[in-house]
PDB file of C-alpha atoms in Angstrom:
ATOM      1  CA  UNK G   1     -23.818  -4.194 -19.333  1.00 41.00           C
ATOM      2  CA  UNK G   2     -25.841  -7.376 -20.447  1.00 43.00           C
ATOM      3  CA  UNK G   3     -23.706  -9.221 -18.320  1.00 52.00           C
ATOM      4  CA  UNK G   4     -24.372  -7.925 -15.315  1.00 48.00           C
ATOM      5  CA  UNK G   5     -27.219  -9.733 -13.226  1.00 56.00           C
ATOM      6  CA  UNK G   6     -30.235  -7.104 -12.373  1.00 57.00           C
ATOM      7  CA  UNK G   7     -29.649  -7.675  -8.565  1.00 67.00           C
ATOM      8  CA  UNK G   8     -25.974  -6.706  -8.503  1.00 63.00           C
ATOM      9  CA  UNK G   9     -27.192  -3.471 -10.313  1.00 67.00           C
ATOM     10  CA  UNK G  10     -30.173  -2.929  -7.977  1.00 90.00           C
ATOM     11  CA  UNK G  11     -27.348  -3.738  -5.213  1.00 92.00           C
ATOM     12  CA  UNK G  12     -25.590  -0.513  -6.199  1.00 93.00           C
ATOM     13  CA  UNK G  13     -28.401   1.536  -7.126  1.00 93.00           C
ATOM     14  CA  UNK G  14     -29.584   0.788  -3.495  1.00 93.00           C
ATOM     15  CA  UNK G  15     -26.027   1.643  -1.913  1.00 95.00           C
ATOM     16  CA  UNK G  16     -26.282   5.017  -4.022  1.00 95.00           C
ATOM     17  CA  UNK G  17     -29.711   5.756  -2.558  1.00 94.00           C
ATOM     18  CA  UNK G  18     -28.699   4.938   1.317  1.00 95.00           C
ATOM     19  CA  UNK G  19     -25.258   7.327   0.721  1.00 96.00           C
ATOM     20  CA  UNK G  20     -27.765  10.246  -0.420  1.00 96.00           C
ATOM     21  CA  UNK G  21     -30.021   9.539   2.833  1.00 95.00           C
ATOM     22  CA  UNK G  22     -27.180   9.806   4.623  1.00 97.00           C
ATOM     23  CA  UNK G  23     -25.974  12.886   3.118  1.00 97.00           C
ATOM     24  CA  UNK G  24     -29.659  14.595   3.348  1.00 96.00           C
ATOM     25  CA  UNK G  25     -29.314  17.919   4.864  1.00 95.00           C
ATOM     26  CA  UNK G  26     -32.615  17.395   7.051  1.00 95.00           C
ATOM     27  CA  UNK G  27     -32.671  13.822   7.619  1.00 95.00           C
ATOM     28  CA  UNK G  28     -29.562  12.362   7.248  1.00 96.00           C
ATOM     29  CA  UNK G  29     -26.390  11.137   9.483  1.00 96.00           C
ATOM     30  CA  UNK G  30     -24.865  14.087  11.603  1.00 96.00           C
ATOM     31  CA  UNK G  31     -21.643  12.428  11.104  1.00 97.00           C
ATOM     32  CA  UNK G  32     -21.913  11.964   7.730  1.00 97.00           C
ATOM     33  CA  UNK G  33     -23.297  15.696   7.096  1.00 97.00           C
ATOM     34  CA  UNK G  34     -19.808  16.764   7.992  1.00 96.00           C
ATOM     35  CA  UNK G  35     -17.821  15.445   6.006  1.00 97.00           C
ATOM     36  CA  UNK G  36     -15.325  16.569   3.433  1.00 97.00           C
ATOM     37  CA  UNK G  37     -13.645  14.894   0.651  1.00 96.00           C
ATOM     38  CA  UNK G  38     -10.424  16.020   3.019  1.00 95.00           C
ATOM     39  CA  UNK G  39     -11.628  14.279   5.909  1.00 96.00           C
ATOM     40  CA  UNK G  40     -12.905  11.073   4.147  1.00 96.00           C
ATOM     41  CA  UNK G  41      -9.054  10.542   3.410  1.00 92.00           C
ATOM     42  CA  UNK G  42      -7.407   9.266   6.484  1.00 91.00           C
ATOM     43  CA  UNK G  43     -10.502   6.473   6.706  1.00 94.00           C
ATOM     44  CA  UNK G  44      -9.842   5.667   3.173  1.00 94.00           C
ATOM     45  CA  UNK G  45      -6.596   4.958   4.017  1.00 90.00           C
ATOM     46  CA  UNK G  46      -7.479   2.457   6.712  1.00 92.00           C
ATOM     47  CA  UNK G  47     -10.088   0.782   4.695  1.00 95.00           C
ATOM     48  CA  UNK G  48      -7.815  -0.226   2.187  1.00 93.00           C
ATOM     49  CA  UNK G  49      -5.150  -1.319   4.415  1.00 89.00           C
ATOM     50  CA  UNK G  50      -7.952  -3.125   5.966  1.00 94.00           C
ATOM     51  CA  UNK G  51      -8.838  -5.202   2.729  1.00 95.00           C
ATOM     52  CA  UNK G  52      -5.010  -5.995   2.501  1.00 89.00           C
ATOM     53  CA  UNK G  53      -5.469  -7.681   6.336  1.00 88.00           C
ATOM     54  CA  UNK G  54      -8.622  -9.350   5.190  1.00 93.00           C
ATOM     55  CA  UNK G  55      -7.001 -11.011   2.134  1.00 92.00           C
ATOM     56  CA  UNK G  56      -3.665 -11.954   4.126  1.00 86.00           C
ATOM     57  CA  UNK G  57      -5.549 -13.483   7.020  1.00 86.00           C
ATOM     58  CA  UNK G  58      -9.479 -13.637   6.799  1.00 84.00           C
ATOM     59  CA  UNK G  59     -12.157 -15.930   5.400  1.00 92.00           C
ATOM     60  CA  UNK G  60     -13.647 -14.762   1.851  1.00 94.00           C
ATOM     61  CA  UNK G  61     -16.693 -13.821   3.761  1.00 95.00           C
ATOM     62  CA  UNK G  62     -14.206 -11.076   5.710  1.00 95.00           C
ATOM     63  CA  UNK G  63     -12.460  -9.653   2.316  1.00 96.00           C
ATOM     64  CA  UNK G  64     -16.318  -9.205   0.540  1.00 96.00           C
ATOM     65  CA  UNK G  65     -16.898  -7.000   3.838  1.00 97.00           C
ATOM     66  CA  UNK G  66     -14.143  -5.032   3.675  1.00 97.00           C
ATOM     67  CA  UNK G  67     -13.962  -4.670   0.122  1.00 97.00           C
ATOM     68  CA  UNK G  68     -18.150  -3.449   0.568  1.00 97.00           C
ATOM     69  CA  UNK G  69     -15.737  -0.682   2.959  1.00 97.00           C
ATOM     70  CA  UNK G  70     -14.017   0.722   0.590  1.00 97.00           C
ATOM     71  CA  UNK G  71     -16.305   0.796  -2.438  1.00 97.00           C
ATOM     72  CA  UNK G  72     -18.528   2.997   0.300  1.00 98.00           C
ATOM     73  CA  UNK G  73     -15.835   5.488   0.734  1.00 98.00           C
ATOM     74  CA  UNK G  74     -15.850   5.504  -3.306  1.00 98.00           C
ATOM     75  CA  UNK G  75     -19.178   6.006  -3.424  1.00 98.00           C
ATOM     76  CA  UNK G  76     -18.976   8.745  -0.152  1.00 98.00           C
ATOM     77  CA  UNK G  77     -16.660  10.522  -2.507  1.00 98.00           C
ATOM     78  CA  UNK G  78     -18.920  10.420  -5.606  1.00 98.00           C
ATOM     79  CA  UNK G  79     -21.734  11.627  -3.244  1.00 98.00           C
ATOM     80  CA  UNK G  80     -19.734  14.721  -2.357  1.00 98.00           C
ATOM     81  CA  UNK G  81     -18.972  15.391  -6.176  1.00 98.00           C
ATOM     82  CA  UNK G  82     -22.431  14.770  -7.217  1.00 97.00           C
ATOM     83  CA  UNK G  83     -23.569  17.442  -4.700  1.00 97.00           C
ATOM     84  CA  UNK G  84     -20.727  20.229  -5.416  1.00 97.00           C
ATOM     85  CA  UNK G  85     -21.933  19.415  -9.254  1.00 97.00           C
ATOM     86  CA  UNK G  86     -18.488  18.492 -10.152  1.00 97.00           C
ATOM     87  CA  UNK G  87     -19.044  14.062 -10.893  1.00 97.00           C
ATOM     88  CA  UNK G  88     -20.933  11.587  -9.856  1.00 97.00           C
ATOM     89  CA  UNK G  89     -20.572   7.542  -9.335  1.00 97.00           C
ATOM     90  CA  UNK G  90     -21.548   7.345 -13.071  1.00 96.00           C
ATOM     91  CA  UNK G  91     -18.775   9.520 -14.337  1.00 97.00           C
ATOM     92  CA  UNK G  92     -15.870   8.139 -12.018  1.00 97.00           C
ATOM     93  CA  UNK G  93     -17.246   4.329 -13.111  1.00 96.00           C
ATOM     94  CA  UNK G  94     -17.165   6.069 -16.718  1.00 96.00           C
ATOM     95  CA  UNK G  95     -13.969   7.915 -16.404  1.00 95.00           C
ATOM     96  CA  UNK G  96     -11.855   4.740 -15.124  1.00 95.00           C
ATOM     97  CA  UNK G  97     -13.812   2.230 -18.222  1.00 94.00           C
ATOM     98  CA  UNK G  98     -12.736   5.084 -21.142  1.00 92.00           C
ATOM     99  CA  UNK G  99      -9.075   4.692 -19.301  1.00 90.00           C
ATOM    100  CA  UNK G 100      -8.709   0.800 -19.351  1.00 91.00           C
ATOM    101  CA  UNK G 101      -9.830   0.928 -22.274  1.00 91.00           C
ATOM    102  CA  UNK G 102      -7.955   3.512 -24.253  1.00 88.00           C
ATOM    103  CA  UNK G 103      -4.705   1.709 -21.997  1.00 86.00           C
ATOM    104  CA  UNK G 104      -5.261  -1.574 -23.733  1.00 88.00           C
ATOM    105  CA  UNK G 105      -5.623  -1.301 -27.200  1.00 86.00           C
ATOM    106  CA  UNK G 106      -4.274  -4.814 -27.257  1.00 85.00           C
ATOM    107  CA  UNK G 107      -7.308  -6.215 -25.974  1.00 85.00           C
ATOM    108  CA  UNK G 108      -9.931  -3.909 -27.324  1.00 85.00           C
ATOM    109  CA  UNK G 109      -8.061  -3.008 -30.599  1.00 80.00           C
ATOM    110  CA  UNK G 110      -5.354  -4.230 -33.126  1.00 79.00           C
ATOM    111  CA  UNK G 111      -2.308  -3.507 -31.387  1.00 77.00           C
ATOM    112  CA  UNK G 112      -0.669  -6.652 -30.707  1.00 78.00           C
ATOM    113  CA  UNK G 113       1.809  -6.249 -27.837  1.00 77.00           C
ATOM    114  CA  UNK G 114       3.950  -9.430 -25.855  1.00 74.00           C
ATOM    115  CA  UNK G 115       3.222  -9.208 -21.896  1.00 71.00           C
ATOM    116  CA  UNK G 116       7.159  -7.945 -21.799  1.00 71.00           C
ATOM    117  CA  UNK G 117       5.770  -4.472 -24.051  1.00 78.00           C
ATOM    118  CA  UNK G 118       2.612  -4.248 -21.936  1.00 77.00           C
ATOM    119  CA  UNK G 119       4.262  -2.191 -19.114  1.00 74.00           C
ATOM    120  CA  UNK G 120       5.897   0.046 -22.336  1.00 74.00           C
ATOM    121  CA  UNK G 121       2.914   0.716 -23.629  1.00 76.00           C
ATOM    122  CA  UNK G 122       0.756   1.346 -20.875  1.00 72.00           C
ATOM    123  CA  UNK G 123       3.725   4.410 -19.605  1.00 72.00           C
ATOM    124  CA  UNK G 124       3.447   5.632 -23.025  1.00 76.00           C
ATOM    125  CA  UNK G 125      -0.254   6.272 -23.406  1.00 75.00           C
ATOM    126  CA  UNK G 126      -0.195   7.896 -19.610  1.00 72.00           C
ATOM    127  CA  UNK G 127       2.875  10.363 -20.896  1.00 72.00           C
ATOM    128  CA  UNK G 128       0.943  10.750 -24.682  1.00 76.00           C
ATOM    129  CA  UNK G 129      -2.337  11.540 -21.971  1.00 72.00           C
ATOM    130  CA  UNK G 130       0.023  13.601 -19.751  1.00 72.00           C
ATOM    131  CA  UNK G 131       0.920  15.889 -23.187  1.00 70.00           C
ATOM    132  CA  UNK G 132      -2.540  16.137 -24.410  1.00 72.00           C
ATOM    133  CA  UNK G 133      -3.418  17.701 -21.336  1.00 73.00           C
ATOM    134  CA  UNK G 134      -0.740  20.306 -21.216  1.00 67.00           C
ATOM    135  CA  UNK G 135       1.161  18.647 -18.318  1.00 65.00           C
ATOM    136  CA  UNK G 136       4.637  17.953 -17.666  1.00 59.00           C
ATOM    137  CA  UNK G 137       6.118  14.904 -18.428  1.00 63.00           C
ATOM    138  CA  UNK G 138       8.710  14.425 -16.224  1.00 78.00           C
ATOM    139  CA  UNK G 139       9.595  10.844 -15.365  1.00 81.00           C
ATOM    140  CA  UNK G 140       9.048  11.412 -11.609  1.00 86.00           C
ATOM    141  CA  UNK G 141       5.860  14.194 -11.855  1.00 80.00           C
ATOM    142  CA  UNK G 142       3.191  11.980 -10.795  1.00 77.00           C
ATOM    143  CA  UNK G 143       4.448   9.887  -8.332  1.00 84.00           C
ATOM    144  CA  UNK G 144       2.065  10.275  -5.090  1.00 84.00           C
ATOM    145  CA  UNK G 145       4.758  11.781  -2.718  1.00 85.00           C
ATOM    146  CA  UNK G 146       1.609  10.539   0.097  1.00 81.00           C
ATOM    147  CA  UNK G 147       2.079   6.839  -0.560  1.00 85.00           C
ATOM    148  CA  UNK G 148       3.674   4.599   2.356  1.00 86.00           C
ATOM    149  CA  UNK G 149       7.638   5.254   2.342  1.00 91.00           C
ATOM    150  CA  UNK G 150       8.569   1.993   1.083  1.00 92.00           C
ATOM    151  CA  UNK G 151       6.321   2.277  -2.095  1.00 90.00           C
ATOM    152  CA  UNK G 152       6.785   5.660  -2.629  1.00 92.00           C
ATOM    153  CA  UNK G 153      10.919   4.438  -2.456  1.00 95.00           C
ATOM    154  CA  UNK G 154      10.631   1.671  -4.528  1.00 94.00           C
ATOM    155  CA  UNK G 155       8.317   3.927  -7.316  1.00 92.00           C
ATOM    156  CA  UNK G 156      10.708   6.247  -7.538  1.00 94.00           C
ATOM    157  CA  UNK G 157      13.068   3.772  -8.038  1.00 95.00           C
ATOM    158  CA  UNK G 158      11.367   2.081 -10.561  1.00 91.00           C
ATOM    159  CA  UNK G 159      10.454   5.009 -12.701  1.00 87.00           C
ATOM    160  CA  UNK G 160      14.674   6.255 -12.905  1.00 92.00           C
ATOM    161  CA  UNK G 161      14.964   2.266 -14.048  1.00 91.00           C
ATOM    162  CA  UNK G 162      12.922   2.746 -16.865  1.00 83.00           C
ATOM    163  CA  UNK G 163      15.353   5.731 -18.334  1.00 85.00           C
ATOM    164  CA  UNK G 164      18.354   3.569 -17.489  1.00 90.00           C
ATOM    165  CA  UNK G 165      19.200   5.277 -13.941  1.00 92.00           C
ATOM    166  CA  UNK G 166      20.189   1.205 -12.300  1.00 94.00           C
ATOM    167  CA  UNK G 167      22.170  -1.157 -11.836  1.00 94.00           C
ATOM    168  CA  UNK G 168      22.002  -3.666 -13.671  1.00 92.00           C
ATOM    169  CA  UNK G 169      22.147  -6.985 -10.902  1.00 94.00           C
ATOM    170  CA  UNK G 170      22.023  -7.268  -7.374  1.00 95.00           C
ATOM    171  CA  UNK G 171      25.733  -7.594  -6.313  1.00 96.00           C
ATOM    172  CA  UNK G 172      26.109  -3.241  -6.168  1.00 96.00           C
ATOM    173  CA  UNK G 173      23.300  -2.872  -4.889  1.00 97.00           C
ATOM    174  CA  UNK G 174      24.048  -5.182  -1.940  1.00 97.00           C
ATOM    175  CA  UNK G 175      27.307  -3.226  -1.832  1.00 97.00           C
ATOM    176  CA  UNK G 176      25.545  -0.152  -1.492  1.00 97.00           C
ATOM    177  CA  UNK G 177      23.289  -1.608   1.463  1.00 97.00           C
ATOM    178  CA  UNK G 178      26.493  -2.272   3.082  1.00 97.00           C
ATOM    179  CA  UNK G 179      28.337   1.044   2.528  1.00 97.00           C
ATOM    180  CA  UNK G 180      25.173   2.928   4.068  1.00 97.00           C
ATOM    181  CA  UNK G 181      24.672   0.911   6.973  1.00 97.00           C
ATOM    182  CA  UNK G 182      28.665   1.514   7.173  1.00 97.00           C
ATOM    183  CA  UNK G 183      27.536   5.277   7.019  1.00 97.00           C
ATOM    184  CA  UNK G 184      25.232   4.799  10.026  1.00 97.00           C
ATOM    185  CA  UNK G 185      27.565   3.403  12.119  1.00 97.00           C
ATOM    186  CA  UNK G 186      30.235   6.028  11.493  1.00 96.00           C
ATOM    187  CA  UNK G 187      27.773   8.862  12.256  1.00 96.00           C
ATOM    188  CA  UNK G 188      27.110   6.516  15.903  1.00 96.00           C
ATOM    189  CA  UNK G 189      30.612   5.785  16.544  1.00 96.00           C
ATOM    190  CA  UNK G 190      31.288  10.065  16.379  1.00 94.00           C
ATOM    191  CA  UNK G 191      32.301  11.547  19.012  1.00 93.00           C
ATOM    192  CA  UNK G 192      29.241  13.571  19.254  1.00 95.00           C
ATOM    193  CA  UNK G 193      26.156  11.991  17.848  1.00 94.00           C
ATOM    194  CA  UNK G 194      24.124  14.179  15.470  1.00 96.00           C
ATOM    195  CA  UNK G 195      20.270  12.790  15.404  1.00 95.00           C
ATOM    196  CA  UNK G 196      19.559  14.909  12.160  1.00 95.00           C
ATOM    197  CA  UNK G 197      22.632  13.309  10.819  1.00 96.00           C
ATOM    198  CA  UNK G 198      21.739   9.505  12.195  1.00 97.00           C
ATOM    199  CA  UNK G 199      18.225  10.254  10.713  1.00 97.00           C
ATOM    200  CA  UNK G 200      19.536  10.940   6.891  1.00 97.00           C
ATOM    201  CA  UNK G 201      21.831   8.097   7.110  1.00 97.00           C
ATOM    202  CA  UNK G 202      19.428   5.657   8.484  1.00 97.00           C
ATOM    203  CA  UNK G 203      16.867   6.935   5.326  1.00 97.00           C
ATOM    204  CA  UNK G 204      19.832   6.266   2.994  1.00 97.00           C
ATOM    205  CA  UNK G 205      20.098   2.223   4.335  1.00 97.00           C
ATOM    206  CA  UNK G 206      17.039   1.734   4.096  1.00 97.00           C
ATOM    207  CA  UNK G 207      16.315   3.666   0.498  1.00 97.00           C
ATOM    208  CA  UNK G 208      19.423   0.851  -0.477  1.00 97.00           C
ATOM    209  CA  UNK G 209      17.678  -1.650   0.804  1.00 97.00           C
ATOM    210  CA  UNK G 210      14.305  -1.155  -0.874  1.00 97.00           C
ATOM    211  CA  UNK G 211      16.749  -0.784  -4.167  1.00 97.00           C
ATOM    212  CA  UNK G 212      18.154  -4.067  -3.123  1.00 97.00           C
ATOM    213  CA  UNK G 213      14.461  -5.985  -2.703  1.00 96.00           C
ATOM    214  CA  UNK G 214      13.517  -4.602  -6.127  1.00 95.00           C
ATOM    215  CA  UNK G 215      16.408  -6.292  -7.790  1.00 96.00           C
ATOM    216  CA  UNK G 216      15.362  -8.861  -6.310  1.00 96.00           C
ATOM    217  CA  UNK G 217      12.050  -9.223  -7.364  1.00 94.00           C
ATOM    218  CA  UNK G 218      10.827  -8.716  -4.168  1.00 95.00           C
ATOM    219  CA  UNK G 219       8.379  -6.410  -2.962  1.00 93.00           C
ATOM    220  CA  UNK G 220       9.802  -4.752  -0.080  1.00 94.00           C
ATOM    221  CA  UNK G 221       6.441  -3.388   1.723  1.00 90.00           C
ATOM    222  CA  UNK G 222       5.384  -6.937   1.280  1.00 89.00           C
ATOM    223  CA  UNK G 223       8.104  -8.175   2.869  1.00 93.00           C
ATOM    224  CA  UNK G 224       8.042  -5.838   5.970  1.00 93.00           C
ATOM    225  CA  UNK G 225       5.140  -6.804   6.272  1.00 88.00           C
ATOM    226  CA  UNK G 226       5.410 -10.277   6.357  1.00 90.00           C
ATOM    227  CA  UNK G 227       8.955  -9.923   8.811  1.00 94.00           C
ATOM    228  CA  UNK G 228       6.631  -7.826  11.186  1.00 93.00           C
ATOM    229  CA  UNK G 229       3.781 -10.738  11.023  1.00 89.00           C
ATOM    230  CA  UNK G 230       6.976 -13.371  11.631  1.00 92.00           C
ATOM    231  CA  UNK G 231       8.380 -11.321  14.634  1.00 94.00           C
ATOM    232  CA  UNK G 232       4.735 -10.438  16.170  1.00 94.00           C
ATOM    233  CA  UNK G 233       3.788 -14.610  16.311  1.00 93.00           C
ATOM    234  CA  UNK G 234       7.173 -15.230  18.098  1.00 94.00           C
ATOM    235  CA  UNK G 235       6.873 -12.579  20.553  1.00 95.00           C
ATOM    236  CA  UNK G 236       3.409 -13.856  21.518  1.00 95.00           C
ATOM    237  CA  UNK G 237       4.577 -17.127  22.248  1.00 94.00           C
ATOM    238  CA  UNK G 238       7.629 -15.357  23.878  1.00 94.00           C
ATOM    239  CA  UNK G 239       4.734 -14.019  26.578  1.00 94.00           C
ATOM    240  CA  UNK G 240       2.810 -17.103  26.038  1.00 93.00           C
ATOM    241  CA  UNK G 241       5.904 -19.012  27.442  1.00 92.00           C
ATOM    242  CA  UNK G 242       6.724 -16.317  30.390  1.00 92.00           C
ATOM    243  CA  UNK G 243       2.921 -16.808  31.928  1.00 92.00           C
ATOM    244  CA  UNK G 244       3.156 -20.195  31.867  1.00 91.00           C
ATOM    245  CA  UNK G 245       6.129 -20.147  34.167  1.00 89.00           C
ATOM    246  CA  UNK G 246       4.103 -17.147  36.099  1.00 90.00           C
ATOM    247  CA  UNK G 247       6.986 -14.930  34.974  1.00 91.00           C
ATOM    248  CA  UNK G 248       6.237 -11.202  33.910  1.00 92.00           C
ATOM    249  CA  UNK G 249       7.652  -9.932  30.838  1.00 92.00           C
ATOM    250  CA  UNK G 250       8.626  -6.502  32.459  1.00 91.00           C
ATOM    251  CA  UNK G 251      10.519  -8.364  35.372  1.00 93.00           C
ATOM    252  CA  UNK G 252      12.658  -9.910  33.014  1.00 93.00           C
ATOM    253  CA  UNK G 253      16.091  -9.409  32.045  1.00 94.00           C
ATOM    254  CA  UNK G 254      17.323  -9.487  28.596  1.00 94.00           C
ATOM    255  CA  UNK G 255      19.174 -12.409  28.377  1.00 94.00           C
ATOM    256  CA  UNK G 256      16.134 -14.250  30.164  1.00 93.00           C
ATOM    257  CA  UNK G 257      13.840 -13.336  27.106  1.00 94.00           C
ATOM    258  CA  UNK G 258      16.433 -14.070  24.551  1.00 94.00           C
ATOM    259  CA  UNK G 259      16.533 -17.167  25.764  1.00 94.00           C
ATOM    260  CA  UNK G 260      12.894 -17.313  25.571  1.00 94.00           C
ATOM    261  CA  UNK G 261      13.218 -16.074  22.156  1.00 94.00           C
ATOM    262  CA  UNK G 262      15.654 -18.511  21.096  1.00 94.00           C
ATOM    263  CA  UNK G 263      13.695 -21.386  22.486  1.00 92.00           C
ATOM    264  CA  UNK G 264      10.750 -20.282  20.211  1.00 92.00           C
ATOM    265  CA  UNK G 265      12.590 -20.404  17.492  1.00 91.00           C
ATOM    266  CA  UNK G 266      13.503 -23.685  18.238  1.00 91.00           C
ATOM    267  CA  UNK G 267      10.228 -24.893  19.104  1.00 89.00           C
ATOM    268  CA  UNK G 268       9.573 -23.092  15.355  1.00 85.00           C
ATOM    269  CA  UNK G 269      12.469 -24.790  13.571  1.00 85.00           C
ATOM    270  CA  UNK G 270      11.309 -28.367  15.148  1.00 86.00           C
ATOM    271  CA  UNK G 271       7.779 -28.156  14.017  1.00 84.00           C
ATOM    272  CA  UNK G 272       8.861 -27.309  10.662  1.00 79.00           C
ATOM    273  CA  UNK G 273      11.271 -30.204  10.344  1.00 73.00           C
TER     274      UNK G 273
END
């Protein structure tokens, strides 16, 4: 605590005092009165995904006010505990410092660990805290089955890796992409097409090819991500090219914007030479 300046503290005492106006039965926000700990979670959700824009794109200016977002939905939360006398900002700030701590006795103990053990460790204090608490300890329990697809897909993965359930290289795995995208194929090549059936075989690809990224040390939601940022830039030049020759992307045919496609890759390819 000595390290921390007085005027960050008085910063978050002050943030903690405008939350509980806010709250105030009489006085405060009618908006804010409303709401739940159930409704708070679908703005949450965009805050955070918010901060991940601000990093990937915005000055550091833009990330401090987006990260000032979502530590208000923390405190909102803590607000909503404090007043249902269940915790407080105090107790989740305490909470999460008792947990780093008892997770690293390497740093604030003896335990000497290489950064290869670190990950070892760490999933065997949460199953030793899992135990002490009376709780399951099944290798998939706590996974948060709300988390994006592709993370939830590659957690799941990751958690059957640690009891030995992979592959051990990237060559199966890449023959598994191509024996489920096979699948799909087969199911669209039937006779009669069966959506649910499409569906399940579609999941299955792309399941194989989140397996695949991992093996490859990639992160697949980051690289979605970043194909999705590649593919919008073209296709804004794409229109970007089609008004300056006063042509309407609607009006077009598709082989007129592939070929506007392919000559913004080119345009791409010859800026980057």
């Amino acid at each position: 605590m000595s390290n921390v300046r007085p005027t960050e503290m008085d910063n978050l005492a002050r943030l903690l005092a405008i939350m509980e106006q806010l709250r105030d039965p009489v006085s405060g926000c009618p908006w804010d009165q409303q709401q739940t700990m159930q409704s708070l979670t679908r703005y949450t959700l965009e805050e955070a995904y918010e901060v991940v824009d601000a990093i990937e794109h915005s000055t550091p200016q833009d990330i401090r006010d987006e990260l000032g977002d979502l530590l208000f939905q923390v405190v909102f939360y803590a607000q909503l505990g404090k007043e249902q006398g269940e915790f407080d900002f105090n107790d989740i700030a305490g909470a999460i410092s008792d947990k780093m701590v008892r997770r690293h006795p390497h740093v604030f103990g003896d335990n000497n660990v290489s950064a290869e053990q670190v990950e070892q460790q760490w999933e065997a204090i949460k199953a030793a805290e899992k135990q002490a608490k009376g709780q399951a300890a099944g290798i998939l329990d706590d996974v948060p089955v709300g988390m994006p697809a592709l993370m939830y897909a590659q957690k799941l993965q990751k958690r059957c890796a640690r009891v030995g359930f992979d592959w051990d290289s990237p060559q199966p795995v890449l023959a598994k992409v191509k024996e489920e995208v096979e699948e799909v194929a087969q199911e669209l090549n039937a006779a009669t097409v069966d959506a649910q059936k499409v569906e399940e075989e579609i999941g299955d690809a792309l399941f194989a090819m989140v397996n695949l990224a991992r093996h490859c040390n990639v992160d697949a939601d980051t690289a979605l991500r970043k194909a999705s940022h590649k593919f919008a830039r073209r296709f804004n030049q794409v229109e970007s090219l089609a008004q300056a020759n006063q042509q309407s992307l609607a009006a077009m045919s598709l082989p007129e914007l592939e070929a506007l496609w392919q000559e913004v890759k080119a345009q791409r390819a010859a800026a980057s030479a």
